[in-house]
Coordinates of N, CA and C in Angstrom, one line a residue:
R8 N -33.7 19.1 -11.1 CA -33.1 20.3 -11.2 C -31.8 20.0 -11.8
M9 N -31.5 20.8 -12.8 CA -30.2 20.7 -13.5 C -29.1 21.2 -12.8
S10 N -27.9 20.5 -12.8 CA -26.7 21.2 -12.2 C -26.3 22.4 -12.8
R11 N -25.5 23.0 -12.1 CA -24.9 24.5 -12.6 C -24.5 24.3 -13.9
H12 N -23.5 23.3 -14.0 CA -22.9 23.2 -15.4 C -23.8 22.8 -16.4
A13 N -24.7 22.2 -16.2 CA -25.9 21.7 -17.2 C -26.5 23.0 -17.6
Q14 N -26.7 23.6 -16.6 CA -27.5 25.1 -16.8 C -26.8 25.9 -17.7
Q15 N -25.5 26.1 -17.5 CA -24.6 26.9 -18.2 C -24.5 26.4 -19.7
L16 N -24.4 25.1 -19.9 CA -24.3 24.6 -21.1 C -25.8 24.9 -22.1
R17 N -26.8 25.1 -21.3 CA -28.1 25.6 -21.9 C -28.2 27.0 -22.3
D18 N -27.3 27.7 -21.6 CA -27.5 29.2 -21.5 C -26.8 29.7 -23.0
H19 N -27.7 30.4 -23.5 CA -27.3 30.8 -24.9 C -26.2 31.9 -24.8
D20 N -26.2 32.7 -23.7 CA -25.1 33.7 -23.5 C -23.8 33.0 -23.2
I21 N -23.8 31.9 -22.7 CA -22.6 31.2 -22.4 C -21.9 30.2 -23.5
N22 N -23.0 29.5 -23.9 CA -22.7 28.4 -25.0 C -23.3 28.9 -26.3
P23 N -22.3 29.3 -27.2 CA -22.8 29.7 -28.5 C -23.2 28.5 -29.5
C24 N -23.0 27.4 -28.9 CA -23.4 26.3 -29.9 C -24.5 25.3 -29.4
V25 N -25.4 26.0 -28.7 CA -26.7 25.0 -28.1 C -27.4 24.6 -29.2
A26 N -27.6 25.0 -30.4 CA -28.5 24.6 -31.5 C -27.7 23.5 -32.1
E27 N -26.5 23.5 -32.3 CA -25.7 22.5 -32.8 C -25.5 21.3 -31.8
T28 N -25.3 21.5 -30.7 CA -25.5 20.4 -29.8 C -26.8 19.8 -29.6
D29 N -27.9 20.5 -29.7 CA -29.3 19.8 -29.8 C -29.3 19.1 -31.0
A30 N -29.0 19.6 -32.1 CA -29.3 18.9 -33.4 C -28.4 17.6 -33.4
S31 N -27.2 17.6 -32.9 CA -26.3 16.4 -32.9 C -26.9 15.3 -32.0
R32 N -27.5 15.7 -31.0 CA -28.1 14.9 -29.9 C -29.4 14.2 -30.5
K33 N -30.2 15.1 -31.2 CA -31.4 14.7 -31.8 C -31.0 13.5 -33.0
C34 N -30.0 14.0 -33.8 CA -29.6 13.0 -34.9 C -29.2 11.6 -34.1
M35 N -28.4 11.6 -33.1 CA -28.2 10.4 -32.4 C -29.3 9.6 -31.9
D36 N -30.2 10.4 -31.4 CA -31.5 9.8 -30.8 C -32.4 9.2 -32.1
D37 N -32.3 10.0 -33.2 CA -33.2 9.6 -34.4 C -32.6 8.4 -35.0
N38 N -31.1 8.2 -34.9 CA -30.5 7.1 -35.6 C -30.0 6.1 -34.8
N39 N -30.5 5.9 -33.5 CA -30.3 4.7 -32.8 C -28.7 4.7 -32.3
Y40 N -28.2 5.9 -32.3 CA -27.0 6.2 -31.8 C -25.8 5.7 -32.7
N41 N -26.2 5.6 -34.2 CA -25.2 5.4 -35.0 C -24.5 6.5 -35.5
K42 N -23.3 6.8 -34.9 CA -22.5 8.1 -35.1 C -22.2 8.4 -36.6
D43 N -22.1 7.3 -37.3 CA -21.8 7.6 -38.8 C -23.0 8.2 -39.6
M44 N -24.2 8.2 -39.0 CA -25.4 8.9 -39.6 C -25.3 10.4 -39.3
C45 N -24.5 10.9 -38.2 CA -24.6 12.1 -37.7 C -23.3 12.9 -38.0
T46 N -22.4 12.5 -38.8 CA -21.2 13.1 -38.9 C -21.3 14.6 -39.3
A47 N -22.2 14.9 -40.3 CA -22.4 16.4 -40.5 C -22.8 17.2 -39.5
Y48 N -23.6 16.7 -38.6 CA -24.0 17.5 -37.3 C -22.7 17.6 -36.3
F49 N -21.9 16.6 -36.4 CA -20.8 16.7 -35.5 C -19.8 17.6 -36.1
L50 N -19.6 17.7 -37.4 CA -18.7 18.7 -37.9 C -19.2 20.1 -37.9
K51 N -20.5 20.3 -37.9 CA -21.2 21.7 -37.8 C -20.8 22.2 -36.1
Y52 N -20.9 21.2 -35.3 CA -20.7 21.6 -33.8 C -19.3 21.8 -33.6
K53 N -18.3 21.1 -34.4 CA -16.9 21.3 -34.2 C -16.5 22.5 -34.7
S54 N -17.1 22.9 -35.9 CA -16.9 24.2 -36.7 C -17.2 25.3 -35.6
C55 N -18.4 25.3 -35.1 CA -19.1 26.4 -34.0 C -18.1 26.5 -33.1
R56 N -17.7 25.5 -32.4 CA -16.8 25.6 -31.1 C -15.5 26.2 -31.5
K57 N -14.9 25.8 -32.6 CA -13.6 26.4 -33.2 C -13.8 27.9 -33.5
F58 N -14.9 28.2 -34.1 CA -15.0 29.7 -34.6 C -15.2 30.4 -33.3
W59 N -16.2 30.1 -32.3 CA -16.2 30.9 -31.2 C -15.0 30.8 -30.0
N60 N -14.5 29.8 -30.1 CA -13.2 29.8 -29.4 C -12.1 30.8 -29.8
D61 N -12.0 30.8 -31.1 CA -11.1 31.6 -31.8 C -11.4 33.1 -31.5
V62 N -12.7 33.4 -31.4 CA -13.3 34.9 -31.2 C -13.0 35.1 -29.6
M63 N -13.1 34.1 -28.8 CA -12.7 34.4 -27.4 C -11.3 34.5 -27.1
T64 N -10.5 33.8 -27.9 CA -9.2 33.9 -27.8 C -8.7 35.4 -28.2
Q65 N -9.1 35.8 -29.3 CA -8.8 37.2 -29.9 C -9.3 38.4 -28.8
R66 N -10.6 38.1 -28.3 CA -11.0 39.1 -27.3 C -10.2 39.0 -26.1
R67 N -9.7 37.9 -25.7 CA -8.9 37.8 -24.5 C -7.6 38.7 -24.8
R68 N -6.9 38.3 -25.9 CA -5.9 39.1 -26.4 C -6.0 40.7 -26.4
N69 N -7.0 40.9 -26.7 CA -7.4 42.4 -26.9 C -7.9 43.1 -25.7
G70 N -8.1 42.2 -24.5 CA -8.6 42.8 -23.2 C -10.1 43.1 -23.3
V71 N -10.7 42.5 -24.2 CA -12.3 42.7 -24.4 C -13.0 41.7 -23.4
K72 N -13.8 42.4 -22.5 CA -14.7 41.8 -21.7 C -16.1 41.9 -21.8
P73 N -17.0 40.8 -21.9 CA -16.6 39.5 -21.5 C -15.9 38.9 -22.7
E74 N -15.2 37.7 -22.4 CA -14.5 37.1 -23.5 C -15.3 36.5 -24.5
M75 N -16.6 36.0 -24.1 CA -17.6 35.5 -24.9 C -18.7 36.4 -25.2
P76 N -18.9 36.9 -26.5 CA -19.9 37.9 -26.7 C -21.3 37.4 -26.3
S77 N -22.2 38.1 -25.8 CA -23.6 37.7 -25.4 C -24.3 37.1 -26.9
A78 N -25.3 36.4 -26.5 CA -26.1 35.8 -27.7 C -26.5 36.8 -28.8
E79 N -26.9 38.0 -28.3 CA -27.3 39.2 -29.2 C -26.2 39.5 -30.0
E80 N -25.0 39.9 -29.3 CA -23.8 40.4 -30.0 C -23.4 39.4 -30.9
R81 N -23.5 38.1 -30.7 CA -23.0 37.2 -31.6 C -23.9 36.9 -32.9
R82 N -25.2 37.2 -32.6 CA -26.2 37.3 -33.7 C -25.8 38.3 -34.7
K83 N -25.5 39.4 -34.1 CA -25.2 40.7 -34.9 C -23.9 40.4 -35.7
M84 N -22.9 39.8 -35.1 CA -21.6 39.5 -35.7 C -21.9 38.5 -36.9
L85 N -22.6 37.6 -36.5 CA -22.8 36.5 -37.7 C -23.6 37.2 -38.9
E86 N -24.6 38.0 -38.5 CA -25.3 38.8 -39.6 C -24.4 39.7 -40.4
S87 N -23.5 40.4 -39.9 CA -22.5 41.3 -40.5 C -21.6 40.5 -41.4
M88 N -21.2 39.3 -41.0 CA -20.5 38.4 -42.0 C -21.2 37.8 -43.1
G89 N -22.6 37.9 -43.1 CA -23.4 37.4 -44.1 C -23.7 36.1 -43.9

């Protein structure tokens, strides 16, 4: 059984970067944990976290609840950006 924290990290409504996390982990597994081989995946993850953290900060400032948009709301936001 996963811990509550681990479950939250897997929850697409809470963690907008599940796919990037999984891709980074898979790259590390596939490349015998050679971090140099996975730099692009790490950068994608870092960009994802920064982008959604900025969205949360803006929503918090504007009093929007919840601070993290749902997975469906995020999908629509990304689509509207192209």
